[in-house]
XYZ file of C-alpha atoms in Angstrom:
247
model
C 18.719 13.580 0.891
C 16.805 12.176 4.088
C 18.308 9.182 5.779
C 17.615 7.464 8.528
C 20.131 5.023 10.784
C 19.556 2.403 13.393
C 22.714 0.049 14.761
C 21.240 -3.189 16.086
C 23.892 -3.823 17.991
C 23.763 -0.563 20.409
C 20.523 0.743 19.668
C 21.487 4.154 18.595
C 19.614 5.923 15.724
C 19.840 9.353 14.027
C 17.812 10.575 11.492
C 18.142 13.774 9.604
C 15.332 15.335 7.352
C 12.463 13.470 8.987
C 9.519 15.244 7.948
C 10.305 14.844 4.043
C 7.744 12.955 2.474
C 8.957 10.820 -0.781
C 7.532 8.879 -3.583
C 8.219 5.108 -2.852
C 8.650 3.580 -6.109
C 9.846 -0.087 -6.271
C 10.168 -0.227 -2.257
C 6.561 -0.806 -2.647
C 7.519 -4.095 -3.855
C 8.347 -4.909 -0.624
C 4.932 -5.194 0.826
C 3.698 -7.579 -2.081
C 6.619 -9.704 -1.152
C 5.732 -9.947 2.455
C 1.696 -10.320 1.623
C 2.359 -13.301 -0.135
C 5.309 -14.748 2.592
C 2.101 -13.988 5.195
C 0.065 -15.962 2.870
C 2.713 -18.719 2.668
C 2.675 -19.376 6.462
C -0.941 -21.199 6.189
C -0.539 -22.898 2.852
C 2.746 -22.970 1.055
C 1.437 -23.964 -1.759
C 0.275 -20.625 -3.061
C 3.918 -20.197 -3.677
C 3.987 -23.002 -6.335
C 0.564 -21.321 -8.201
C 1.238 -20.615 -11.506
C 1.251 -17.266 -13.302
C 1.049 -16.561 -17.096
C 2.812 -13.437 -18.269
C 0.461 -12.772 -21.347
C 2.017 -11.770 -24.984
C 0.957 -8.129 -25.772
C 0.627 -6.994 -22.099
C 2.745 -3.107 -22.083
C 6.391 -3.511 -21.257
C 6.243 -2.063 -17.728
C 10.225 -1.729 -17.768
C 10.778 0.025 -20.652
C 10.654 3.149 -19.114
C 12.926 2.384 -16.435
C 16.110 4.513 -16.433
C 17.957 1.241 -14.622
C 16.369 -1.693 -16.446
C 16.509 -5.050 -14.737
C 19.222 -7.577 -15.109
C 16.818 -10.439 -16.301
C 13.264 -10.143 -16.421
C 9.770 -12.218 -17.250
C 9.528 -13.073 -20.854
C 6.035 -12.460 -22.645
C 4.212 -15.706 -22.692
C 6.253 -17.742 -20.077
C 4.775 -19.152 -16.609
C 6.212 -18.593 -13.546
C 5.776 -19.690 -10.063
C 4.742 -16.990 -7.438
C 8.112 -17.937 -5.637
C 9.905 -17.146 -9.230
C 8.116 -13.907 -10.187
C 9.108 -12.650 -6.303
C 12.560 -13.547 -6.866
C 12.395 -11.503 -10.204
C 10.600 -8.843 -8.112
C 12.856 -8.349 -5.313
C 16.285 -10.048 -6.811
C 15.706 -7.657 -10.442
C 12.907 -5.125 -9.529
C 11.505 -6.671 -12.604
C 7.871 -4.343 -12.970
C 6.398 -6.925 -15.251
C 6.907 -8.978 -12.069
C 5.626 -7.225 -9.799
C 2.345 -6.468 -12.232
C 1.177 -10.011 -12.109
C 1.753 -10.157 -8.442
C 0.038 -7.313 -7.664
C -2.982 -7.943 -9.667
C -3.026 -11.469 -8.333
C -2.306 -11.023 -4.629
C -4.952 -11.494 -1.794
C -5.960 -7.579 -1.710
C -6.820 -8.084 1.970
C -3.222 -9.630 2.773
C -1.639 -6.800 1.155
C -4.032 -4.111 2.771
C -3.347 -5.760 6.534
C 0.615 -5.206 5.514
C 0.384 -1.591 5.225
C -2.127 -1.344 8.129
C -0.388 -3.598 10.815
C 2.908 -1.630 9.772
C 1.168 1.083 9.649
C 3.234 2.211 6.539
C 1.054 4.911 3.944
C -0.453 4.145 0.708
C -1.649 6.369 -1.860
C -3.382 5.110 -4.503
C -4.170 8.495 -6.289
C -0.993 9.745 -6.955
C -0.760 12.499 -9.583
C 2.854 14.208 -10.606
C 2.079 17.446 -8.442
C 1.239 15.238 -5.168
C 3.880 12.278 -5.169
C 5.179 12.034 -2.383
C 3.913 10.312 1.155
C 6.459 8.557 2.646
C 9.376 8.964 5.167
C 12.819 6.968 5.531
C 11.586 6.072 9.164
C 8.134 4.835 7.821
C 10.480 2.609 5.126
C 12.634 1.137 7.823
C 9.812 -0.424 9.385
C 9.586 -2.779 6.761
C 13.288 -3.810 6.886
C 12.559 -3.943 10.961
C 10.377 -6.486 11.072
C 11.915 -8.561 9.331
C 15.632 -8.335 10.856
C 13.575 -9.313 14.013
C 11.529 -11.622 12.168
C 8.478 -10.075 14.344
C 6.022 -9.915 11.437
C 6.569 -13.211 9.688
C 7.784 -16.603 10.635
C 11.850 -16.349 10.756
C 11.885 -18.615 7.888
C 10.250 -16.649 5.673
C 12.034 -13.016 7.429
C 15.158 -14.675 6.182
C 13.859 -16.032 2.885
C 13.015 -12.086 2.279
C 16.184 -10.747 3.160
C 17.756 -12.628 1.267
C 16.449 -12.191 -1.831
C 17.333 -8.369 -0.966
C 20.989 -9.569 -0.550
C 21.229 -10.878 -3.843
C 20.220 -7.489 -5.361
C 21.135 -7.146 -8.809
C 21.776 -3.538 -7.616
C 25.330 -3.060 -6.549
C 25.667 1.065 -6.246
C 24.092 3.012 -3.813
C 24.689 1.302 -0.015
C 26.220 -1.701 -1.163
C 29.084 0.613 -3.218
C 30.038 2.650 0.292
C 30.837 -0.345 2.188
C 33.692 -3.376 1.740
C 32.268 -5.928 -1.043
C 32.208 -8.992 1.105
C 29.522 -7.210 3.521
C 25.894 -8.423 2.976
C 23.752 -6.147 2.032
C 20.327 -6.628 2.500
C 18.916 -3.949 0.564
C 15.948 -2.436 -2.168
C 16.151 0.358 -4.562
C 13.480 3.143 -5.502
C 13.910 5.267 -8.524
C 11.475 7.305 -10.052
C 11.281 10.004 -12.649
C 9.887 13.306 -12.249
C 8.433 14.722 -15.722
C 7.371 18.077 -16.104
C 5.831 18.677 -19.573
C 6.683 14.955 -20.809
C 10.060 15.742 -19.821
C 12.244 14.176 -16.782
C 13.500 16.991 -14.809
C 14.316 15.393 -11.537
C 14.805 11.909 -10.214
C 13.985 10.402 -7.070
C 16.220 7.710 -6.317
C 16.318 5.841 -2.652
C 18.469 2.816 -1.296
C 17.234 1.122 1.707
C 18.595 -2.275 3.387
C 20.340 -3.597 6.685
C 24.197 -3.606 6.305
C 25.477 -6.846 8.234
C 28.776 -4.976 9.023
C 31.555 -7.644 10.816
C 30.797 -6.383 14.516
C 27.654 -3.555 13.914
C 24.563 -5.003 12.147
C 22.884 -1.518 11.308
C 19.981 -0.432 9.299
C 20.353 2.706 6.859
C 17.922 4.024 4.275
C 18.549 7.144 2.192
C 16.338 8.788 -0.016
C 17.156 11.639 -2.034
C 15.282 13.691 -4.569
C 17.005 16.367 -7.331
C 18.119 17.235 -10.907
C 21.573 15.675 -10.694
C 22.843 12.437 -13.204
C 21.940 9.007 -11.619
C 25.592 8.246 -11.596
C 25.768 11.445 -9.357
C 22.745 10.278 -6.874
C 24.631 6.953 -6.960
C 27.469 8.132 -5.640
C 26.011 10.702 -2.995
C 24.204 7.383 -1.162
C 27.656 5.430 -1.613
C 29.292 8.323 -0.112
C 27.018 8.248 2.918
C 26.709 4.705 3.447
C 30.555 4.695 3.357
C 31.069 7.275 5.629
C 28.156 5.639 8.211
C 30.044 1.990 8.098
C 33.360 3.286 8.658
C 32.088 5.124 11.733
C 30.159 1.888 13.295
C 32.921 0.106 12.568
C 35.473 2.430 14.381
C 32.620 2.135 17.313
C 31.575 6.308 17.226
């Protein structure tokens, strides 16, 4: 596991495994979000366009070792503003499909260049990974301080994140009436059409009673997801009580 911690409130930050590089997964979805909020801030209307979620297109979640809570239904029109909700609120892939293919390329490009946050677009199974926690945080960053979009829409995006269907991971280590604004990565690793390993990261900002802090972890190995779960909740538990009792 790599993590990487930031309390708002004092400015402290630690990190620990910085220079291992992961494979994103559904914390891309982030960006796509945040292209579109960009968007938004000229004409708001491109939230109200309508998508069609074609019958026959490939079920992009059935693969998904965590499938979504609620997700698009095959031959149903949504709203931009109701395919980002199943996006970020579900991590709904069929969701994020249309989005993607229908986003202003340029808008999403300028989000990964202004944040300077990498993109691959030729990954292959023995070259995955790209990314660091700290390059993830910056995401979350921006929009705590509401420095890359308008505040409305910062807090429009965060809290769609705090509505997470998701409830292991961070949101399991710390008291349940503490917001969590937070996204989930999983991926599996197959070697041989097989899954050997799983990749499974929980970023967010924790809006702890006196600490506001940001924490992402991202880990990477053979164990069960129930045991991955755990190993985040067990961190994220062990950084709130410690803010909390001011260390």
């Amino acid at each position: 596991a790599s993590t990487y911690f930031a309390n708002y409130s004092t400015g402290q930050w630690a990190e620990t495994g910085q220079d291992e590089e992961y494979y994103p997964s559904s914390l891309g979805k982030i960006p796509i979000m945040m292209a579109y909020y960009e968007l938004a801030e000229n004409s708001s209307s491109i939230l109200d366009q309508k998508i069609t979620y074609p019958d026959g297109n490939p079920d992009l979640n059935a693969s998904q070792d965590i499938k979504p809570a609620e997700a698009i239904l095959p031959g149903e029109t949504y709203t931009v503003e109701q395919l980002i909700e199943y996006m970020i609120k579900y991590s709904d892939n069929n969701a994020a499909a249309l989005l993607s293919s229908n986003v202003d390329q340029a808008a999403l490009d300028n989000v990964y260049r202004d944040l300077q946050i990498p993109i691959d677009n030729n990954v292959t199974l023995a070259n995955a990974d790209f990314i660091t926690p700290q390059q993830v945080v910056t995401l979350f960053r921006v929009l705590y301080n509401a420095t890359y979009l308008t505040r409305d829409y910062s807090e429009q995006a965060l809290r769609l994140m705090s509505e997470s269907s998701f409830t292991e991971g961070l949101s399991a280590g710390v008291p349940s009436s503490t917001i969590v604004s937070q996204k989930l990565g999983l991926v599996g690793i197959q070697s041989g059409g097989v899954t050997t390993d799983h990749e499974m990261h929980d970023c967010g900002i924790i809006y702890a009673p006196n600490h506001p802090y940001l924490l992402c972890v991202m880990t990477r190995g053979s164990s069960s997801l129930s045991s991955m779960e755990s190993t985040i909740a067990d961190i994220s538990s062990s950084v709130y009580k410690n803010v909390e009792a001011g260390d």
